[in-house]
Coordinates of C-alpha atoms and ligand atoms in Angstrom, one line a residue:
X802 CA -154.1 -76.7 -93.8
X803 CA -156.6 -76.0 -91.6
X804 CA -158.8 -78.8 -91.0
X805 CA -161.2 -77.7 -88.0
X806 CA -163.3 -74.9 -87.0
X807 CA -160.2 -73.8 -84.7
X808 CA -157.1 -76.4 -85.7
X809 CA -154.9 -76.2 -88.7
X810 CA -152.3 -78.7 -89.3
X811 CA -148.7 -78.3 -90.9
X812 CA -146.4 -81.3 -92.1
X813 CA -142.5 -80.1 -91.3
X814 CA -140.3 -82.0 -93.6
X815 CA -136.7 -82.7 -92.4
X816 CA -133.7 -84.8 -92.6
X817 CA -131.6 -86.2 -90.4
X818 CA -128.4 -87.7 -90.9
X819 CA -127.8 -91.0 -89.7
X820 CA -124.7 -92.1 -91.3
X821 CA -121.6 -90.2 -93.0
X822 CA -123.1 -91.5 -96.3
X823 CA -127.0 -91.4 -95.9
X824 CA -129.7 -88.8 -95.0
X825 CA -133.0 -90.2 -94.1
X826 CA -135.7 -87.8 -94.8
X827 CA -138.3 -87.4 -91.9
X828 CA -141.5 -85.4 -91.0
X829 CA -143.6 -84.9 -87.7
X830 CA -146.7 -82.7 -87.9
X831 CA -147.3 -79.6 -85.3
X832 CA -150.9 -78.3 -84.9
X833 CA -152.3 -74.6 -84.8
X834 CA -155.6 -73.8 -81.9
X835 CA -156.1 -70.7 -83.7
X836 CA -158.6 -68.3 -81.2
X837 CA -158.1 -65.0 -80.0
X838 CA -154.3 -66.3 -79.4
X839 CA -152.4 -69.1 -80.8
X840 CA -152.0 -72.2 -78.9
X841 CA -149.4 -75.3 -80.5
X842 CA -149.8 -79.4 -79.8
X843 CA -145.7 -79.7 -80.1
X844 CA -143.2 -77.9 -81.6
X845 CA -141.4 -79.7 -84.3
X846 CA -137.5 -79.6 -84.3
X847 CA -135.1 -76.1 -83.8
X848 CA -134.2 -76.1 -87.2
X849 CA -137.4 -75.7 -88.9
X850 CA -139.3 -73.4 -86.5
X851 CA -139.3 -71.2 -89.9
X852 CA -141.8 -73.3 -91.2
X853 CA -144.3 -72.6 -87.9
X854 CA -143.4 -69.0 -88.6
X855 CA -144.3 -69.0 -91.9
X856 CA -147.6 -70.9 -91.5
X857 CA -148.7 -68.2 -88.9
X858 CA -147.9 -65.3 -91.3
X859 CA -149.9 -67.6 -94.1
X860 CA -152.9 -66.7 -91.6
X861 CA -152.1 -63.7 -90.4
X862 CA -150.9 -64.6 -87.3
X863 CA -147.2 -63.8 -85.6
X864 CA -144.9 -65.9 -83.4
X865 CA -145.6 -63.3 -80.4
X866 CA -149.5 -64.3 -80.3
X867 CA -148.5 -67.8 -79.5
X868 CA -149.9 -68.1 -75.6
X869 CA -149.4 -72.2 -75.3
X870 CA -147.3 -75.0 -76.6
X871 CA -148.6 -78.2 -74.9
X872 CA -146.2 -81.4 -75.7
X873 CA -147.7 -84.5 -76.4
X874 CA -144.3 -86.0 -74.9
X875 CA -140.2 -85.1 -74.8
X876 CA -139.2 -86.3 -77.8
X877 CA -136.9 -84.0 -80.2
X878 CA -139.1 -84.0 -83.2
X879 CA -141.8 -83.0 -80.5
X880 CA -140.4 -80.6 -78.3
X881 CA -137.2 -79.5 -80.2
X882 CA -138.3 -76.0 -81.6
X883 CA -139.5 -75.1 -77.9
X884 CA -137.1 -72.9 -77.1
X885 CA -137.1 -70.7 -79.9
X886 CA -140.5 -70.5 -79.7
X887 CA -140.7 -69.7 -76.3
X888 CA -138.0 -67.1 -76.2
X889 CA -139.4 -65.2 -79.2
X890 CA -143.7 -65.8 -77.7
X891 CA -142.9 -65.8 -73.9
X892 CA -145.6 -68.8 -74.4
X893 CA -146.5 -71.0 -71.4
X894 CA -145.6 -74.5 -71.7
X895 CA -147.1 -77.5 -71.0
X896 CA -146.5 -81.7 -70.7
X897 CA -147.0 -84.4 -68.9
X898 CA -144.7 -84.1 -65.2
X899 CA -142.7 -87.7 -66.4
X900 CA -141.4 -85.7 -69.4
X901 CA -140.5 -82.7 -67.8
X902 CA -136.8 -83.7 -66.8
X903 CA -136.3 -84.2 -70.0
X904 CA -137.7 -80.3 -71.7
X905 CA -136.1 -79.4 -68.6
X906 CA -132.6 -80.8 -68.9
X907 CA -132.2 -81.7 -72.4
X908 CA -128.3 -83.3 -72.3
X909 CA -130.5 -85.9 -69.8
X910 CA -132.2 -87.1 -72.8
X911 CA -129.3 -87.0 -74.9
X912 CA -127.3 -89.4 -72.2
X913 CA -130.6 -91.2 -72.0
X914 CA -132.3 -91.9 -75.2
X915 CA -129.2 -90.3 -77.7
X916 CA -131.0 -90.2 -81.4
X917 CA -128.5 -89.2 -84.5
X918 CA -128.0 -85.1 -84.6
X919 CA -129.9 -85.0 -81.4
X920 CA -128.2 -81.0 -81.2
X921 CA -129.3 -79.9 -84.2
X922 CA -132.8 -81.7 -83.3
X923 CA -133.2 -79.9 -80.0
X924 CA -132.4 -75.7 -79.3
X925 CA -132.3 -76.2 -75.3
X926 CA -133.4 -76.7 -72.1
X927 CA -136.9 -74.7 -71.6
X928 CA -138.8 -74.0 -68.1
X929 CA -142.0 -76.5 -68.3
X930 CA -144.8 -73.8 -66.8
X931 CA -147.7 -76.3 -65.9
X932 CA -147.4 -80.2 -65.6
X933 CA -150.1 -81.9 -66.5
X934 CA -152.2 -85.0 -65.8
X935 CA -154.7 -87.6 -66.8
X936 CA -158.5 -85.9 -66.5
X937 CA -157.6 -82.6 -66.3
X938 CA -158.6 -79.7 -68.5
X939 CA -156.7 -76.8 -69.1
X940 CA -158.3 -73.7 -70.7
X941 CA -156.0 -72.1 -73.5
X942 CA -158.6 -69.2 -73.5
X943 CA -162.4 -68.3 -72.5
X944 CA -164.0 -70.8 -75.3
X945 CA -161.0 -73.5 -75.8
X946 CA -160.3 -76.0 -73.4
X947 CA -157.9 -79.4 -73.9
X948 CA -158.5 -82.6 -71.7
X949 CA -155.9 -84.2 -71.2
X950 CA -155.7 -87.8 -71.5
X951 CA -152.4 -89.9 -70.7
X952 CA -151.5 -92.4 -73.1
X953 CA -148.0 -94.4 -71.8
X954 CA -146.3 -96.8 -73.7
X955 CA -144.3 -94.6 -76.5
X956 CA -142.9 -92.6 -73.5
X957 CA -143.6 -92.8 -70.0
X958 CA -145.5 -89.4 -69.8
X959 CA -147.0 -89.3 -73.6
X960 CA -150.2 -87.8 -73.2
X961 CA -153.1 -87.2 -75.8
X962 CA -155.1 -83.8 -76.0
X963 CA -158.7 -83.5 -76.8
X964 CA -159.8 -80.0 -77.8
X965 CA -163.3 -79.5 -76.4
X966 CA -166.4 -78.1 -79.1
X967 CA -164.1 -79.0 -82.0
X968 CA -163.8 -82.6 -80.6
X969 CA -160.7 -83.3 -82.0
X970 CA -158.0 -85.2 -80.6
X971 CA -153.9 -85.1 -81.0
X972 CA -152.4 -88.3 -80.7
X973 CA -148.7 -87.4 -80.6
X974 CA -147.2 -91.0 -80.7
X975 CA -149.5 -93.1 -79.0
X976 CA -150.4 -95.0 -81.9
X977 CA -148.3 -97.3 -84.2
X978 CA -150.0 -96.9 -87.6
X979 CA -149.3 -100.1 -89.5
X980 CA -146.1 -100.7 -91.4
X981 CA -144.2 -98.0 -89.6
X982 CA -141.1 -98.8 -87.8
X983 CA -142.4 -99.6 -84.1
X984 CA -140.9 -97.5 -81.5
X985 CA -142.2 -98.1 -77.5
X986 CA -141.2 -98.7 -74.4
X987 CA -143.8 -100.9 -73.3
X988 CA -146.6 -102.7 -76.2
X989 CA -148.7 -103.8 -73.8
X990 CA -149.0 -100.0 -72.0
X991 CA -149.4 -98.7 -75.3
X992 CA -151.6 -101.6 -76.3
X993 CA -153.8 -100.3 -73.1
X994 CA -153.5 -96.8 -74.7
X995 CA -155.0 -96.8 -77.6
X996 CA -157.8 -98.9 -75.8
X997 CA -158.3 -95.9 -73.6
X998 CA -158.7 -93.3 -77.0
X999 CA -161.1 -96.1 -78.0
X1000 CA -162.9 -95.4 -75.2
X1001 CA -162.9 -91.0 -75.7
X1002 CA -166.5 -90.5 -77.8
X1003 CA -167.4 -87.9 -80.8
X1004 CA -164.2 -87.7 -81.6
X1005 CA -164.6 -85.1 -84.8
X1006 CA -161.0 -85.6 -86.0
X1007 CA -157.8 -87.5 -84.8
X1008 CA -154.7 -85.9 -85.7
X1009 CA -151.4 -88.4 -84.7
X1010 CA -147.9 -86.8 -85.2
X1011 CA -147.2 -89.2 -88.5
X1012 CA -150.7 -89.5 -90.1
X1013 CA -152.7 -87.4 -92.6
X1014 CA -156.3 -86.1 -90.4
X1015 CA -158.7 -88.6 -90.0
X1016 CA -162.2 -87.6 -89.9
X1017 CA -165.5 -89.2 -88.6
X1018 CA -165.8 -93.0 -88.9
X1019 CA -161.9 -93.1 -89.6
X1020 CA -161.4 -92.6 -86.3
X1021 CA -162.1 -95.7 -85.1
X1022 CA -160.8 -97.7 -88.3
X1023 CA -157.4 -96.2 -87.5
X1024 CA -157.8 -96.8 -83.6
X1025 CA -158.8 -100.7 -84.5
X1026 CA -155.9 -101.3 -87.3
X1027 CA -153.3 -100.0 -84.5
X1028 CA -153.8 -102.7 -82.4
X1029 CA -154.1 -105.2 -85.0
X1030 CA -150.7 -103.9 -86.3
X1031 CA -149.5 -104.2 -82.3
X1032 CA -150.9 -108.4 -82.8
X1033 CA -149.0 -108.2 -86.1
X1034 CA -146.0 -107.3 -84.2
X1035 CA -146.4 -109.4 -81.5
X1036 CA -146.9 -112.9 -83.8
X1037 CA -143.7 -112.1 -85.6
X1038 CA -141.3 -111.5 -82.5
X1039 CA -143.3 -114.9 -81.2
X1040 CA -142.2 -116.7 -84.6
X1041 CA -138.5 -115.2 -84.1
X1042 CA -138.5 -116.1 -80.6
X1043 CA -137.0 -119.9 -79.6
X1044 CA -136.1 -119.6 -76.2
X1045 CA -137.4 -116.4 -74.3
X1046 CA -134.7 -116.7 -71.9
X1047 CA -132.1 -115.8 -74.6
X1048 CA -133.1 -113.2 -77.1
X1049 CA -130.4 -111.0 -78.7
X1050 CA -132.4 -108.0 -79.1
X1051 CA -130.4 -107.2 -82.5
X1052 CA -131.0 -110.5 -83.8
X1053 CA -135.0 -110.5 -82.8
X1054 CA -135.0 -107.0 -84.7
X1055 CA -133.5 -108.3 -87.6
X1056 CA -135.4 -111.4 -87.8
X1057 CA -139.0 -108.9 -87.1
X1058 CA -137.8 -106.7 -89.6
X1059 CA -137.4 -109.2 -92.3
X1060 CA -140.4 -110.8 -91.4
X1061 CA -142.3 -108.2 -91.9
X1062 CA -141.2 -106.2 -94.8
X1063 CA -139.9 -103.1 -92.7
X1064 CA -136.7 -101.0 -94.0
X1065 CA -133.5 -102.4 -92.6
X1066 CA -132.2 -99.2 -92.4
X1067 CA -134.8 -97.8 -89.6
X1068 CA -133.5 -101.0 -87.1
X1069 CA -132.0 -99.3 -84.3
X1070 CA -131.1 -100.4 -80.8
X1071 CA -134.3 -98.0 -79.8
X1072 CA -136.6 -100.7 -82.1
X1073 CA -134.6 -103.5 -80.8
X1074 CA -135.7 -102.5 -77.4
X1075 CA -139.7 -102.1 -78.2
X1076 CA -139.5 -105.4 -80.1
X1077 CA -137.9 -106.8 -77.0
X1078 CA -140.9 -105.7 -74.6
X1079 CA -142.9 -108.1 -76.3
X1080 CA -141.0 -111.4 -74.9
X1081 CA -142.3 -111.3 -71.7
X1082 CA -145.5 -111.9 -73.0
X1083 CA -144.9 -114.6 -75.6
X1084 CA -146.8 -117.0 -73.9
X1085 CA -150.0 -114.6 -75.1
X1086 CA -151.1 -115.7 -78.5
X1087 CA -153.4 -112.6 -78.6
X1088 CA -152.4 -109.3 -77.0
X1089 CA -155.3 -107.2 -78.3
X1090 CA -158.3 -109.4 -76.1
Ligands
ZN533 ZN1 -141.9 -89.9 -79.8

């Protein structure tokens, strides 16, 4: 779909296997810069690069005019098709230097942060050909120009994109959209996060890895109900928390996701771990002032 002067945005649709017996269906979004070359904000996971191929030929564009894939972070739904792509578009590719170990070296991440069918997620390791960093802009091509903005908290090196003239911004997974499952290192970095994309003005259109395009006065709506979802959180692990100093991180998530209404299937140790970056804060009633 295309949904700017220059962007279009495609929804991949997979599954992913978590247990013998169940399949959890999945999707992430990648974007399209469409100019005199093609330039991609992530690259969705190796086994569906078919469906970036076949949205290029839907516009008449081919795999080899793809100059750029710039990852918002490491993550396999994010950076798993790279290889492919790469191999087949000789494209440049560029992320944040605190992920780069991890395009770089992908069995690190697998060691690291293992995710169910983390092979059939990822195709390989992939040379990263320009780290990037907060402030700077990179120019895809005479006329197209991404600022990068970093955004910690999912991931250490998650960065956000803002395409300059079409003022729109990719979001990766900086931002926990209410009532999905949370997944952070850090809330309060990402809770500093989003306050930073409050901060980015005239943003046209905010695209996030999980979310539909929001357009115009959206923006902000979206921006403000992430951090009341990130308060939301935070009073629930508070009301499941007695004694800071001994929280069993699977019994918190448990507790959290009851509370709140989320599917026990998503609870993972991953969850677990974001819920449990909260505690040292419990003593804050309100996170987001
Ligand atoms: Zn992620």
């Amino acid at each position: 779909m295309q949904v700017t002067e220059h962007v279009h945005a495609l929804r991949v649709n997979y599954e992913i296997r978590v247990s013998p017996t169940m399949l959890v269906k999945r999707f992430v979004y990648v974007y399209f810069i469409v100019g005199e070359k093609v330039h991609l904000i992530d690259a969705g996971i190796a086994s569906r690069v078919d469906a970036i191929e076949a949205y290029l030929a839907k516009i008449g564009r081919s795999m080899h005019e793809v100059a750029t894939v710039a990852l918002t972070h490491a993550h396999p739904d994010h950076m798993g098709g790279l290889k492919t792509i790469q191999s087949r578009s000789g494209c440049r590719v560029l992320v944040h230097a605190l992920e780069r170990p991890w395009v770089e070296h992908t069995r690190l991440q697998a060691v690291e942060r293992p995710v169910p069918e983390f092979e059939r997620l990822v195709a390989g390791d992939v040379t990263v050909d320009q780290p990037v960093a907060h402030g700077e802009c990179v120019e895809l091509e005479p006329g197209l120009e991404l600022e990068v903005i970093h955004t910690p908290g999912h991931s250490e090196g998650s960065v956000c994109y803002l395409l300059q003239g079409d003022r729109v911004l990719f979001t990766g997974d900086a931002m926990a959209f209410a009532w999905g499952i949370p997944i952070y290192d850090d809330v309060m970095v990402s809770l500093a996060s989003v306050k930073r994309l409050q901060c980015v003005t005239d943003v046209a259109c905010l695209l996030s890895s999980w979310d539909e395009p929001r357009y115009g006065e959206d923006v902000s709506r979206v921006l403000r109900e992430c951090l009341a979802y990130l308060q939301t959180i935070h009073e629930a692990v508070r009301a499941q928390v007695t004694d800071p100093h001994a929280v069993d991180p699977a019994i918190l998530c448990k507790g959290v996701f009851e509370q709140l209404k989320l599917p026990a299937v998503a609870a993972n140790a991953r969850v677990a771990q974001s819920l449990m970056s909260h505690v040292p804060h419990l003593a804050l009633v309100d996170i987001t002032g």
